[in-house]
CSV table of C-alpha atoms in Angstrom, one decimal:
chain,number,residue,atom,x,y,z
A,14,MET,CA,20.6,112.3,-132.6
A,15,GLU,CA,22.3,112.5,-129.1
A,16,ASN,CA,25.6,110.6,-128.7
A,17,LEU,CA,24.7,107.3,-126.9
A,18,VAL,CA,27.9,105.8,-127.3
A,19,GLU,CA,29.1,105.4,-123.6
A,20,PRO,CA,25.6,104.1,-123.1
A,21,PHE,CA,26.0,101.5,-125.8
A,22,VAL,CA,29.4,100.6,-124.2
A,23,GLU,CA,27.5,100.2,-120.8
A,24,LEU,CA,24.9,98.1,-122.5
A,25,VAL,CA,27.7,95.6,-123.8
A,26,ARG,CA,29.6,95.6,-120.6
A,27,ARG,CA,26.3,94.3,-118.8
A,28,ALA,CA,25.7,91.7,-121.3
A,29,ALA,CA,29.1,90.3,-121.2
A,30,THR,CA,29.6,90.6,-117.8
A,31,ASP,CA,26.6,90.2,-115.8
A,32,LEU,CA,24.3,87.2,-116.1
A,33,PRO,CA,20.6,88.0,-115.9
A,34,ALA,CA,18.8,87.3,-112.5
A,35,ASP,CA,16.2,84.7,-114.2
A,36,VAL,CA,19.1,82.6,-115.6
A,37,GLU,CA,21.2,82.5,-112.7
A,38,SER,CA,18.3,81.6,-110.2
A,39,ALA,CA,17.5,78.7,-112.8
A,40,LEU,CA,21.1,77.7,-112.2
A,41,ARG,CA,21.0,77.9,-108.8
A,42,ALA,CA,17.8,75.6,-108.9
A,43,ALA,CA,19.6,73.2,-111.1
A,44,LYS,CA,22.8,73.1,-108.6
A,45,GLU,CA,20.4,72.0,-105.8
A,46,ARG,CA,18.8,69.2,-107.8
A,47,GLU,CA,22.2,67.4,-108.9
A,48,GLU,CA,23.7,64.9,-106.3
A,49,PRO,CA,26.5,66.7,-104.3
A,50,GLY,CA,29.9,65.5,-105.3
A,51,THR,CA,29.1,64.5,-108.9
A,52,ALA,CA,30.7,66.1,-111.9
A,53,ALA,CA,27.4,67.8,-112.8
A,54,ALA,CA,27.2,69.3,-109.5
A,55,GLY,CA,30.8,70.4,-109.8
A,56,ALA,CA,30.4,72.0,-112.8
A,57,LEU,CA,27.3,74.2,-111.7
A,58,GLU,CA,29.4,75.2,-108.7
A,59,ALA,CA,31.9,76.8,-110.9
A,60,ILE,CA,29.3,78.2,-113.1
A,61,LEU,CA,28.1,80.0,-110.2
A,62,ARG,CA,31.1,81.1,-108.8
A,63,ASN,CA,32.3,82.5,-112.1
A,64,VAL,CA,29.2,84.3,-112.6
A,65,GLU,CA,29.6,85.8,-109.4
A,66,LEU,CA,33.3,86.7,-110.1
A,67,ALA,CA,32.6,88.0,-113.5
A,68,ARG,CA,29.9,90.3,-112.1
A,69,GLU,CA,32.3,91.5,-109.3
A,70,ARG,CA,35.2,92.1,-111.5
A,71,SER,CA,33.5,93.3,-114.9
A,72,THR,CA,34.9,90.6,-116.6
A,73,PRO,CA,33.7,88.5,-119.5
A,74,ILE,CA,31.6,85.6,-118.2
A,75,CYS,CA,32.6,83.4,-121.0
A,76,GLN,CA,35.6,84.1,-123.3
A,77,ASP,CA,33.6,83.5,-126.4
A,78,THR,CA,31.6,86.7,-126.1
A,79,GLY,CA,30.1,85.7,-129.8
A,80,LEU,CA,28.5,87.3,-132.2
A,81,PRO,CA,26.8,90.7,-130.9
A,82,ILE,CA,23.2,90.7,-132.0
A,83,PHE,CA,21.4,93.6,-131.5
A,84,TYR,CA,17.8,94.1,-131.8
A,85,VAL,CA,16.9,98.0,-132.3
A,86,TYR,CA,13.2,99.1,-131.7
A,87,HIS,CA,13.2,102.8,-132.7
A,88,PRO,CA,10.3,105.4,-132.9
A,89,ARG,CA,9.2,107.1,-135.9
A,90,GLY,CA,11.8,109.6,-137.2
A,91,MET,CA,15.2,108.1,-135.9
A,92,GLY,CA,17.4,107.6,-138.4
A,93,THR,CA,19.0,104.1,-138.2
A,94,ARG,CA,22.5,104.8,-139.9
A,95,ALA,CA,23.3,107.1,-137.0
A,96,LEU,CA,22.0,104.3,-134.5
A,97,ARG,CA,24.0,101.8,-136.1
A,98,GLU,CA,27.2,104.0,-136.5
A,99,GLN,CA,27.1,104.8,-132.8
A,100,ILE,CA,26.5,101.1,-131.9
A,101,GLU,CA,29.7,100.2,-134.0
A,102,ARG,CA,31.8,102.7,-132.3
A,103,ALA,CA,30.8,101.5,-128.7
A,104,VAL,CA,31.3,97.7,-130.2
A,105,VAL,CA,35.0,98.8,-130.8
A,106,GLU,CA,35.6,100.5,-127.5
A,107,ALA,CA,33.9,97.6,-125.6
A,108,THR,CA,36.5,95.3,-127.6
A,109,ARG,CA,39.4,97.6,-126.3
A,110,ARG,CA,38.2,97.6,-122.6
A,111,ALA,CA,38.2,93.3,-123.0
A,112,TYR,CA,34.6,93.3,-122.5
A,113,LEU,CA,34.5,91.5,-125.9
A,114,ARG,CA,36.6,89.2,-127.5
A,115,PRO,CA,37.9,90.5,-131.2
A,116,ASN,CA,35.8,87.9,-132.9
A,117,ALA,CA,35.2,88.8,-136.7
A,118,VAL,CA,37.0,86.7,-138.8
A,119,ASP,CA,37.5,87.2,-142.5
A,120,PRO,CA,36.6,83.4,-144.2
A,121,LEU,CA,38.8,84.5,-147.2
A,122,THR,CA,41.8,85.6,-145.6
A,123,GLY,CA,41.3,84.2,-142.4
A,124,ARG,CA,42.2,87.5,-140.6
A,125,ASN,CA,40.4,88.6,-137.5
A,126,SER,CA,39.6,92.3,-137.7
A,127,GLY,CA,40.6,92.9,-134.3
A,128,ASN,CA,37.9,95.1,-133.2
A,129,ASN,CA,34.4,93.1,-134.0
A,130,LEU,CA,33.4,95.1,-136.9
A,131,GLY,CA,33.1,93.3,-140.3
A,132,ARG,CA,30.8,92.3,-142.9
A,133,SER,CA,27.2,91.5,-141.3
A,134,PHE,CA,29.4,91.8,-138.0
A,135,PRO,CA,27.8,92.8,-135.6
A,136,SER,CA,24.1,91.7,-136.6
A,137,PHE,CA,21.6,94.5,-136.5
A,138,HIS,CA,17.7,94.1,-136.6
A,139,PHE,CA,16.2,97.4,-136.9
A,140,GLU,CA,12.3,97.8,-136.5
A,141,GLU,CA,10.4,100.9,-136.4
A,142,TRP,CA,7.7,100.8,-133.6
A,143,GLU,CA,4.7,102.6,-132.3
A,144,GLU,CA,6.6,103.9,-129.1
A,145,GLU,CA,8.0,106.9,-128.4
A,146,PHE,CA,11.2,105.7,-126.7
A,147,LEU,CA,14.2,103.9,-128.1
A,148,ARG,CA,15.0,100.1,-126.9
A,149,VAL,CA,18.2,98.5,-127.7
A,150,ASP,CA,18.3,94.2,-127.0
A,151,LEU,CA,21.7,92.7,-127.1
A,152,LEU,CA,22.4,89.3,-127.2
A,153,LEU,CA,25.8,87.7,-127.2
A,154,LYS,CA,25.7,84.4,-128.7
A,155,GLY,CA,28.9,82.3,-128.8
A,156,GLY,CA,30.2,80.0,-131.5
A,157,GLY,CA,29.9,76.8,-129.4
A,158,SER,CA,26.1,77.2,-129.2
A,159,GLU,CA,25.5,78.5,-132.4
A,160,ASN,CA,27.3,75.4,-133.8
A,161,VAL,CA,24.9,73.1,-132.4
A,162,SER,CA,21.5,75.0,-133.3
A,163,ALA,CA,19.8,73.5,-136.2
A,164,GLN,CA,16.8,73.9,-138.5
A,165,TYR,CA,14.6,71.0,-139.7
A,166,LYS,CA,12.1,70.8,-142.7
A,167,LEU,CA,8.9,68.7,-141.6
A,168,PRO,CA,7.8,66.1,-142.6
A,169,TYR,CA,11.4,64.6,-141.2
A,170,ALA,CA,11.1,60.9,-141.9
A,171,PRO,CA,14.0,59.5,-139.6
A,172,LEU,CA,12.0,60.6,-136.6
A,173,LYS,CA,8.6,60.3,-138.2
A,174,ALA,CA,8.1,64.1,-137.7
A,175,GLY,CA,4.9,65.5,-139.6
A,176,ARG,CA,3.5,68.9,-140.1
A,177,ASP,CA,2.1,69.4,-136.5
A,178,LEU,CA,3.1,70.4,-133.0
A,179,GLU,CA,4.2,66.5,-132.4
A,180,GLY,CA,6.4,66.9,-135.0
A,181,VAL,CA,7.9,69.9,-133.9
A,182,ARG,CA,8.2,68.1,-130.5
A,183,ARG,CA,10.2,65.5,-132.0
A,184,VAL,CA,12.7,67.3,-134.1
A,185,VAL,CA,13.4,69.8,-131.1
A,186,LEU,CA,14.0,66.7,-128.8
A,187,ASP,CA,16.5,65.5,-131.5
A,188,ALA,CA,18.4,68.9,-131.5
A,189,VAL,CA,19.0,68.8,-127.8
A,190,TYR,CA,20.2,65.1,-128.1
A,191,ARG,CA,22.6,66.1,-131.0
A,192,ALA,CA,23.7,68.7,-129.1
A,193,GLN,CA,24.8,66.8,-126.2
A,194,GLY,CA,26.9,68.7,-124.1
A,195,LYS,CA,28.7,70.8,-126.9
A,196,GLY,CA,26.6,73.9,-126.9
A,197,CYS,CA,27.5,74.5,-123.0
A,198,ALA,CA,24.5,72.6,-121.3
A,199,PRO,CA,22.3,73.1,-119.5
A,200,GLY,CA,21.0,75.4,-122.5
A,201,ILE,CA,18.0,77.6,-123.3
A,202,LEU,CA,16.1,76.7,-126.5
A,203,GLY,CA,14.6,79.7,-128.7
A,204,VAL,CA,12.4,77.7,-131.3
A,205,ALA,CA,10.6,79.4,-134.2
A,206,VAL,CA,8.0,77.1,-135.9
A,207,GLY,CA,7.1,78.5,-139.3
A,208,ALA,CA,8.9,81.2,-141.4
A,209,ASP,CA,11.6,81.0,-144.0
A,210,ARG,CA,14.9,79.6,-143.3
A,211,GLY,CA,16.5,83.1,-142.5
A,212,GLY,CA,13.6,84.4,-140.7
A,213,GLY,CA,13.6,81.1,-138.7
A,214,TYR,CA,16.8,82.0,-137.2
A,215,VAL,CA,16.1,85.5,-136.6
A,216,CYS,CA,12.6,84.8,-134.9
A,217,ALA,CA,14.1,81.6,-132.8
A,218,LYS,CA,16.8,84.2,-131.2
A,219,GLU,CA,14.2,86.7,-130.7
A,220,GLN,CA,12.4,84.2,-128.2
A,221,LEU,CA,15.6,84.1,-126.2
A,222,PHE,CA,15.1,87.3,-124.8
A,223,ARG,CA,11.9,86.2,-123.1
A,224,PRO,CA,12.6,85.8,-119.2
A,225,LEU,CA,12.5,82.0,-118.4
A,226,ASN,CA,9.8,82.1,-116.0
A,227,ASP,CA,7.3,83.6,-118.3
A,228,THR,CA,4.4,81.8,-119.9
A,229,ASN,CA,3.5,81.7,-123.3
A,230,PRO,CA,0.3,83.5,-124.2
A,231,VAL,CA,-0.7,80.8,-126.8
A,232,PRO,CA,-1.8,77.9,-124.7
A,233,GLU,CA,-1.0,75.1,-126.8
A,234,LEU,CA,2.7,76.6,-127.1
A,235,ALA,CA,2.6,76.8,-123.3
A,236,THR,CA,2.1,73.5,-123.2
A,237,LEU,CA,4.4,72.4,-125.7
A,238,GLU,CA,7.1,74.5,-123.7
A,239,GLN,CA,6.5,72.8,-120.4
A,240,ARG,CA,6.6,69.3,-122.0
A,241,LEU,CA,9.7,69.9,-124.1
A,242,LEU,CA,11.5,71.3,-120.9
A,243,GLU,CA,10.6,68.1,-118.9
A,244,GLU,CA,11.6,65.8,-121.8
A,245,ALA,CA,14.6,67.3,-122.8
A,246,ASN,CA,15.7,66.9,-119.0
A,247,GLU,CA,15.1,63.2,-119.2
A,248,LEU,CA,17.3,62.9,-121.9
A,249,SER,CA,20.0,63.4,-118.7
A,250,ILE,CA,22.7,65.0,-120.7
A,251,GLY,CA,23.3,67.0,-118.0
A,252,PRO,CA,25.4,70.2,-117.2
A,253,MET,CA,28.5,70.1,-119.7
A,254,GLY,CA,27.2,66.5,-121.0
A,255,PHE,CA,28.4,65.1,-117.9
A,256,GLY,CA,25.2,63.4,-117.0
A,257,GLY,CA,22.7,64.8,-114.7
A,258,LYS,CA,19.3,66.2,-114.0
A,259,THR,CA,19.3,69.4,-116.1
A,260,THR,CA,20.1,69.4,-119.6
A,261,VAL,CA,17.9,72.5,-120.6
A,262,LEU,CA,16.8,75.7,-118.5
A,263,GLY,CA,14.2,76.7,-120.4
A,264,VAL,CA,12.1,76.4,-123.9
A,265,LYS,CA,10.6,79.4,-125.7
A,266,ILE,CA,8.7,78.9,-128.8
A,267,GLY,CA,7.0,81.5,-131.6
A,268,ALA,CA,4.8,80.5,-134.2
A,269,TYR,CA,5.3,82.4,-137.7
A,270,HIS,CA,3.5,82.2,-140.9
A,271,ARG,CA,5.2,79.9,-143.6
A,272,LEU,CA,4.9,79.2,-146.8
A,273,PRO,CA,2.2,76.6,-147.8
A,274,ALA,CA,5.1,74.5,-149.3
A,275,CYS,CA,7.5,75.0,-146.1
A,276,TYR,CA,7.5,73.9,-142.6
A,277,PHE,CA,10.5,74.7,-141.0
A,278,VAL,CA,11.3,74.4,-137.2
A,279,THR,CA,14.5,76.4,-136.4
A,280,VAL,CA,16.2,75.8,-133.0
A,281,ALA,CA,18.3,78.4,-131.7
A,282,TYR,CA,20.5,76.7,-128.7
A,283,MET,CA,21.7,79.1,-126.3
A,284,CYS,CA,24.3,78.4,-123.7
A,285,TRP,CA,23.6,78.8,-120.0
A,286,ALA,CA,25.5,81.9,-120.5
A,287,CYS,CA,22.6,83.6,-121.9
A,288,ARG,CA,23.8,87.0,-122.0
A,289,ARG,CA,21.1,89.1,-122.9
A,290,ALA,CA,20.8,93.0,-122.1
A,291,ARG,CA,18.3,95.7,-122.6
A,292,MET,CA,18.6,99.4,-122.6
A,293,GLU,CA,15.7,102.0,-123.1
A,294,VAL,CA,16.3,105.6,-123.8
A,295,ARG,CA,13.2,107.6,-122.7
A,296,ASP,CA,13.2,111.4,-122.9
A,297,GLY,CA,16.7,111.6,-122.8
A,298,GLU,CA,17.2,109.1,-119.7
A,299,VAL,CA,19.1,106.0,-120.2
A,300,VAL,CA,17.4,102.9,-118.2
A,301,TYR,CA,18.8,99.4,-118.1
A,302,GLY,CA,17.2,95.8,-117.3
B,26,MET,CA,36.2,59.4,-108.2
B,27,ALA,CA,39.4,60.5,-106.9
B,28,THR,CA,40.9,64.0,-106.8
B,29,TYR,CA,44.7,64.5,-108.1
B,30,GLU,CA,47.0,67.4,-108.1
B,31,LEU,CA,49.4,67.1,-111.1
B,32,GLU,CA,52.4,69.4,-112.6
B,33,THR,CA,53.5,69.7,-116.1
B,34,PRO,CA,55.5,68.0,-117.6
B,35,ILE,CA,53.3,64.8,-116.7
B,36,PRO,CA,55.0,61.4,-116.3
B,37,GLU,CA,53.1,58.4,-118.3
B,38,GLU,CA,52.3,56.6,-115.4
B,39,ALA,CA,50.3,59.6,-113.7
B,40,VAL,CA,48.2,59.5,-116.6
B,41,ARG,CA,47.6,56.1,-117.0
B,42,ALA,CA,46.5,56.1,-113.1
B,43,LEU,CA,43.5,58.5,-114.2
B,44,HIS,CA,39.8,57.4,-114.6
B,45,VAL,CA,36.8,59.0,-116.1
B,46,GLY,CA,35.1,60.9,-113.5
B,47,ASP,CA,38.5,62.2,-111.5
B,48,THR,CA,38.9,65.7,-110.6
B,49,VAL,CA,42.3,67.1,-111.4
B,50,TYR,CA,43.9,70.5,-110.5
B,51,LEU,CA,46.7,71.3,-112.9
B,52,SER,CA,49.7,73.3,-112.5
B,53,GLY,CA,52.7,74.3,-114.6
B,54,LEU,CA,53.3,75.4,-118.4
B,55,ILE,CA,50.5,74.6,-120.8
B,56,VAL,CA,49.9,75.8,-124.5
B,57,THR,CA,46.8,77.1,-125.6
B,58,GLY,CA,45.8,76.1,-129.6
B,59,ARG,CA,42.9,75.6,-131.2
B,60,ASP,CA,41.2,75.6,-134.8
B,61,ALA,CA,44.0,77.4,-136.8
B,62,ALA,CA,46.9,75.9,-134.8
B,63,HIS,CA,45.9,72.4,-135.0
B,64,LYS,CA,45.7,72.7,-138.8
B,65,TYR,CA,48.8,74.5,-138.8
B,66,MET,CA,50.8,71.8,-136.6
B,67,VAL,CA,49.5,69.0,-138.7
B,68,GLU,CA,50.0,70.6,-142.0
B,69,ASN,CA,53.7,72.0,-141.1
B,70,PHE,CA,55.0,69.9,-138.5
B,71,ILE,CA,53.2,66.4,-139.0
B,72,ARG,CA,52.1,65.8,-142.5
B,73,ALA,CA,55.0,67.8,-144.5
B,74,GLY,CA,58.2,65.7,-145.4
B,75,VAL,CA,60.3,68.7,-144.0
B,76,VAL,CA,59.4,71.4,-141.5
B,77,PRO,CA,59.7,74.7,-143.3
B,78,ALA,CA,62.6,76.7,-142.1
B,79,SER,CA,60.8,79.7,-141.0
B,80,GLU,CA,58.9,77.5,-138.9
B,81,GLN,CA,61.7,75.6,-137.3
B,82,ALA,CA,62.3,77.9,-134.5
B,83,LEU,CA,58.6,77.5,-133.1
B,84,TYR,CA,58.6,73.9,-133.8
B,85,GLU,CA,61.7,73.4,-131.5
B,86,GLU,CA,59.8,75.3,-128.8
B,87,LEU,CA,56.6,73.3,-128.9
B,88,LYS,CA,58.2,70.2,-129.0
B,89,ARG,CA,59.7,71.2,-125.7
B,90,LEU,CA,56.5,72.6,-124.2
B,91,LEU,CA,54.4,69.7,-125.5
B,92,ASN,CA,56.5,66.9,-124.5
B,93,GLY,CA,54.7,65.5,-121.4
B,94,GLY,CA,52.6,68.7,-121.8
B,95,VAL,CA,48.9,69.8,-122.1
B,96,ILE,CA,47.3,71.5,-124.9
B,97,TYR,CA,44.5,73.7,-124.0
B,98,HIS,CA,41.5,74.5,-126.8
B,99,CYS,CA,40.7,78.1,-125.8
B,100,GLY,CA,40.5,81.5,-127.3
B,101,PRO,CA,41.1,83.8,-124.5
B,102,VAL,CA,40.1,87.4,-123.7
B,103,VAL,CA,43.4,89.3,-123.1
B,104,ARG,CA,44.5,92.5,-121.8
B,105,GLN,CA,48.0,93.8,-122.3
B,106,ARG,CA,49.5,96.2,-119.5
B,107,GLU,CA,51.3,99.1,-119.7
B,108,ASP,CA,54.6,97.2,-119.5
B,109,GLY,CA,53.5,95.3,-122.4
B,110,GLN,CA,52.9,92.0,-120.6
B,111,TRP,CA,50.0,90.2,-121.5
B,112,GLU,CA,47.0,89.2,-118.9
B,113,PHE,CA,44.4,86.9,-119.3
B,114,VAL,CA,40.9,88.1,-118.4
B,115,ALA,CA,38.8,85.7,-119.6
B,116,ALA,CA,39.6,82.1,-120.5
B,117,GLY,CA,37.1,79.2,-120.8
B,118,PRO,CA,37.5,76.2,-123.1
B,119,THR,CA,36.3,76.0,-126.6
B,120,THR,CA,34.4,72.7,-128.1
B,121,SER,CA,37.1,70.4,-128.9
B,122,ILE,CA,35.4,68.2,-131.5
B,123,ARG,CA,36.3,70.5,-134.4
B,124,GLU,CA,40.0,69.4,-133.5
B,125,GLU,CA,39.1,65.6,-133.9
B,126,PRO,CA,40.7,65.3,-137.3
B,127,TYR,CA,44.0,66.6,-136.3
B,128,GLU,CA,44.2,65.4,-132.1
B,129,ALA,CA,45.4,62.2,-132.3
B,130,ASP,CA,48.4,62.9,-134.7
B,131,VAL,CA,49.1,65.9,-132.4
B,132,ILE,CA,49.3,63.5,-129.1
B,133,ALA,CA,51.3,61.0,-130.9
B,134,HIS,CA,53.9,63.5,-132.5
B,135,PHE,CA,54.6,65.7,-129.6
B,136,GLY,CA,54.1,63.1,-126.7
B,137,LEU,CA,51.1,65.3,-125.1
B,138,ARG,CA,49.8,63.7,-121.9
B,139,GLY,CA,46.6,65.8,-121.9
B,140,VAL,CA,44.2,67.9,-123.7
B,141,ILE,CA,41.8,70.3,-122.1
B,142,GLY,CA,38.7,71.5,-123.8
B,143,LYS,CA,34.9,71.0,-123.5
B,144,GLY,CA,32.4,68.7,-124.9
B,145,GLY,CA,34.6,65.7,-125.3
B,146,MET,CA,36.4,64.3,-128.5
B,147,GLY,CA,35.6,61.1,-130.7
B,148,PRO,CA,37.0,57.8,-131.2
B,149,GLN,CA,40.3,58.7,-133.0
B,150,THR,CA,41.3,60.9,-130.1
B,151,LEU,CA,40.2,58.1,-127.6
B,152,ARG,CA,42.3,55.4,-129.2
B,153,ALA,CA,45.5,57.7,-129.2
B,154,CYS,CA,44.8,58.5,-125.5
B,155,GLN,CA,45.0,54.6,-125.2
B,156,GLU,CA,48.0,53.9,-127.0
B,157,TYR,CA,50.1,56.9,-126.1
B,158,GLY,CA,48.9,57.5,-122.7
B,159,ALA,CA,47.1,60.7,-122.6
B,160,VAL,CA,43.8,62.0,-121.2
B,161,TYR,CA,41.0,64.4,-122.2
B,162,PHE,CA,40.6,66.9,-119.4
B,163,HIS,CA,37.1,68.7,-119.4
B,164,ALA,CA,37.2,72.2,-118.1
B,165,VAL,CA,33.8,74.0,-117.5
B,166,GLY,CA,32.5,75.7,-120.5
B,167,GLY,CA,31.6,79.1,-119.8
B,168,ALA,CA,33.5,79.8,-116.4
B,169,ALA,CA,35.9,81.9,-118.0
B,170,SER,CA,36.5,84.6,-115.3
B,171,LEU,CA,37.1,81.7,-112.7
B,172,ILE,CA,39.7,79.8,-115.0
B,173,ALA,CA,41.4,83.2,-115.7
B,174,ASP,CA,42.1,83.0,-112.1
B,175,ALA,CA,44.1,79.8,-112.4
B,176,VAL,CA,46.1,81.5,-115.0
B,177,LYS,CA,49.2,83.0,-113.3
B,178,GLU,CA,51.1,84.4,-115.8
B,179,VAL,CA,51.2,84.7,-119.9
B,180,VAL,CA,54.8,83.4,-120.5
B,181,ALA,CA,54.8,83.6,-124.6
B,182,VAL,CA,52.6,84.1,-127.4
B,183,TYR,CA,53.2,82.7,-131.0
B,184,LYS,CA,51.3,83.5,-134.4
B,185,LYS,CA,49.2,86.4,-132.4
B,186,GLU,CA,49.4,88.4,-135.9
B,187,GLU,CA,48.8,85.6,-138.1
B,188,PHE,CA,46.2,83.6,-136.6
B,189,GLY,CA,44.6,86.7,-134.3
B,190,ILE,CA,44.5,86.8,-130.4
B,191,PRO,CA,41.7,83.8,-130.1
B,192,GLU,CA,43.5,81.4,-132.2
B,193,ALA,CA,47.3,82.4,-131.3
B,194,PHE,CA,49.4,79.9,-129.4
B,195,TRP,CA,49.7,81.4,-125.8
B,196,VAL,CA,52.0,79.7,-123.5
B,197,ILE,CA,50.4,80.3,-120.0
B,198,ARG,CA,51.8,79.0,-116.3
B,199,VAL,CA,48.5,77.8,-114.4
B,200,GLU,CA,48.0,77.0,-110.9
B,201,GLY,CA,45.1,74.7,-109.6
B,202,PHE,CA,43.4,74.7,-112.9
B,203,PRO,CA,40.4,72.6,-112.1
B,204,VAL,CA,39.0,69.8,-114.6
B,205,VAL,CA,37.3,66.5,-114.8
B,206,VAL,CA,38.9,63.4,-116.7
B,207,THR,CA,36.6,62.5,-119.2
B,208,MET,CA,38.3,60.4,-121.5
B,209,ASP,CA,40.7,58.1,-120.1
B,210,THR,CA,43.8,55.7,-121.2
B,211,HIS,CA,41.7,52.7,-120.5
B,212,GLY,CA,39.3,53.4,-123.4
B,213,ARG,CA,36.5,54.8,-121.3
B,214,SER,CA,34.6,58.0,-122.5
B,215,ILE,CA,31.8,59.8,-120.6
B,216,HIS,CA,30.8,61.4,-123.7
B,217,GLU,CA,30.3,58.1,-125.3
B,218,GLN,CA,28.0,56.7,-122.6
B,219,VAL,CA,26.0,59.7,-122.2
B,220,GLU,CA,25.4,59.9,-125.9
B,221,ARG,CA,24.2,56.1,-125.6
B,222,SER,CA,22.1,56.4,-122.9
B,223,SER,CA,20.4,59.7,-124.1
B,224,ARG,CA,19.9,58.0,-127.6
B,225,ASP,CA,17.8,55.4,-125.6
B,226,VAL,CA,15.7,57.9,-124.0
B,227,LEU,CA,15.1,59.9,-127.3
B,228,ASN,CA,14.3,56.7,-128.9
B,229,ARG,CA,11.8,56.0,-126.3
B,230,LEU,CA,10.2,59.5,-126.4
B,231,VAL,CA,9.7,59.6,-130.2
B,232,SER,CA,8.6,56.2,-130.6
B,233,SER,CA,5.0,56.1,-131.0
B,234,SER,CA,4.4,56.3,-135.1
B,235,THR,CA,2.8,59.3,-136.8
B,236,ILE,CA,3.0,60.7,-139.9
């Protein structure tokens, strides 16, 4: 396999320092909606200035560069061991260049490994696909937003949430309410309906790779996404939890087969700094975006 | 909603004049401290009968810095220049509520005038703010490059090896660090207000009974 360490470092740099255009324009639209002079408007102005500054200087948008989560789609015959090893080397180098904060802490000793490598750190999902090219998607997900992510088991009596999309609606709103501003609102919700507990989070985070302005191909999920976006904003938690018109920038839902006995709804809360980046290698040529 | 410029050490009356919603630009020396730092301070300085001899020097230094001072819940991205000097590259706030079990004791013990973080804190901290004269300053979560711009100098770092870079005590000199007061000395908390009003909306949105 060719040496892709430097292109992978560039992928990390882009994710950490260059907010995707769809997220930035959603933040701009949110700023326009807030009353000038309010704390909410001030927070969004600071966020937008920060996004520009980070891009200009190649410094991290947020100091919590989080857990790097790699979704790797590779063609037949490409070994995942070499891929993992090269990505890990790139993560170490990106940490050295201060694109990433050292974030891997051993829970037994309390020690930070210092280079973002550790057991199950970074996180990898490999999938062999039919395409002839390699795609690597990276999400940097910070700890604040991870702490307010939530998994519900339906039926959920406190909200009278049953095993249907109405039940899903109720628990997702509950998750937004419980998060308040703590996950760095306005957030983006990746939601998995179904799957098992572990798979729920994997699938919910995969939803976060969808562009904010896309439409869910499943009509009933598209309707639910739109309704939840409006209702979550009615909660008026607002940017940073200061109160305001925009609490959530997007809701992305996927439905996955479940066991007869289980009905999980998993809400992966992503902060406004939705740091995702994509890299593809086609015929030896590296393309980002 | 007024705008103020304050410099550490902050006099008590200046803090008592602040109200939720006020914007403040902070300058002077502040100290970062988050999860490991709060646990360490409470266990070694506040709840221990005697401060361990090995920790005495740091204790004295923190007493000096935090009296009238400000603690910042932050785990920065840093860079070391060739001459050994550290620089803050990205330095936004971390979620403060994890320090709720400790913060009231830290405010009382050291005479803190302010805590900077994000997401707000709970009733114990709010009570300590009232009683001892301190406020909670909310920084903009995620605005890390922007805030790093307000950090003019890294003066010292303590416990870097033991706690790791994000968790160490970084003593920094800031200029015009922008924050919003979200918990004041008058017992008011924006977080409490927003929590209450959003709960009412949630109840309305899920009120029709199913199952």
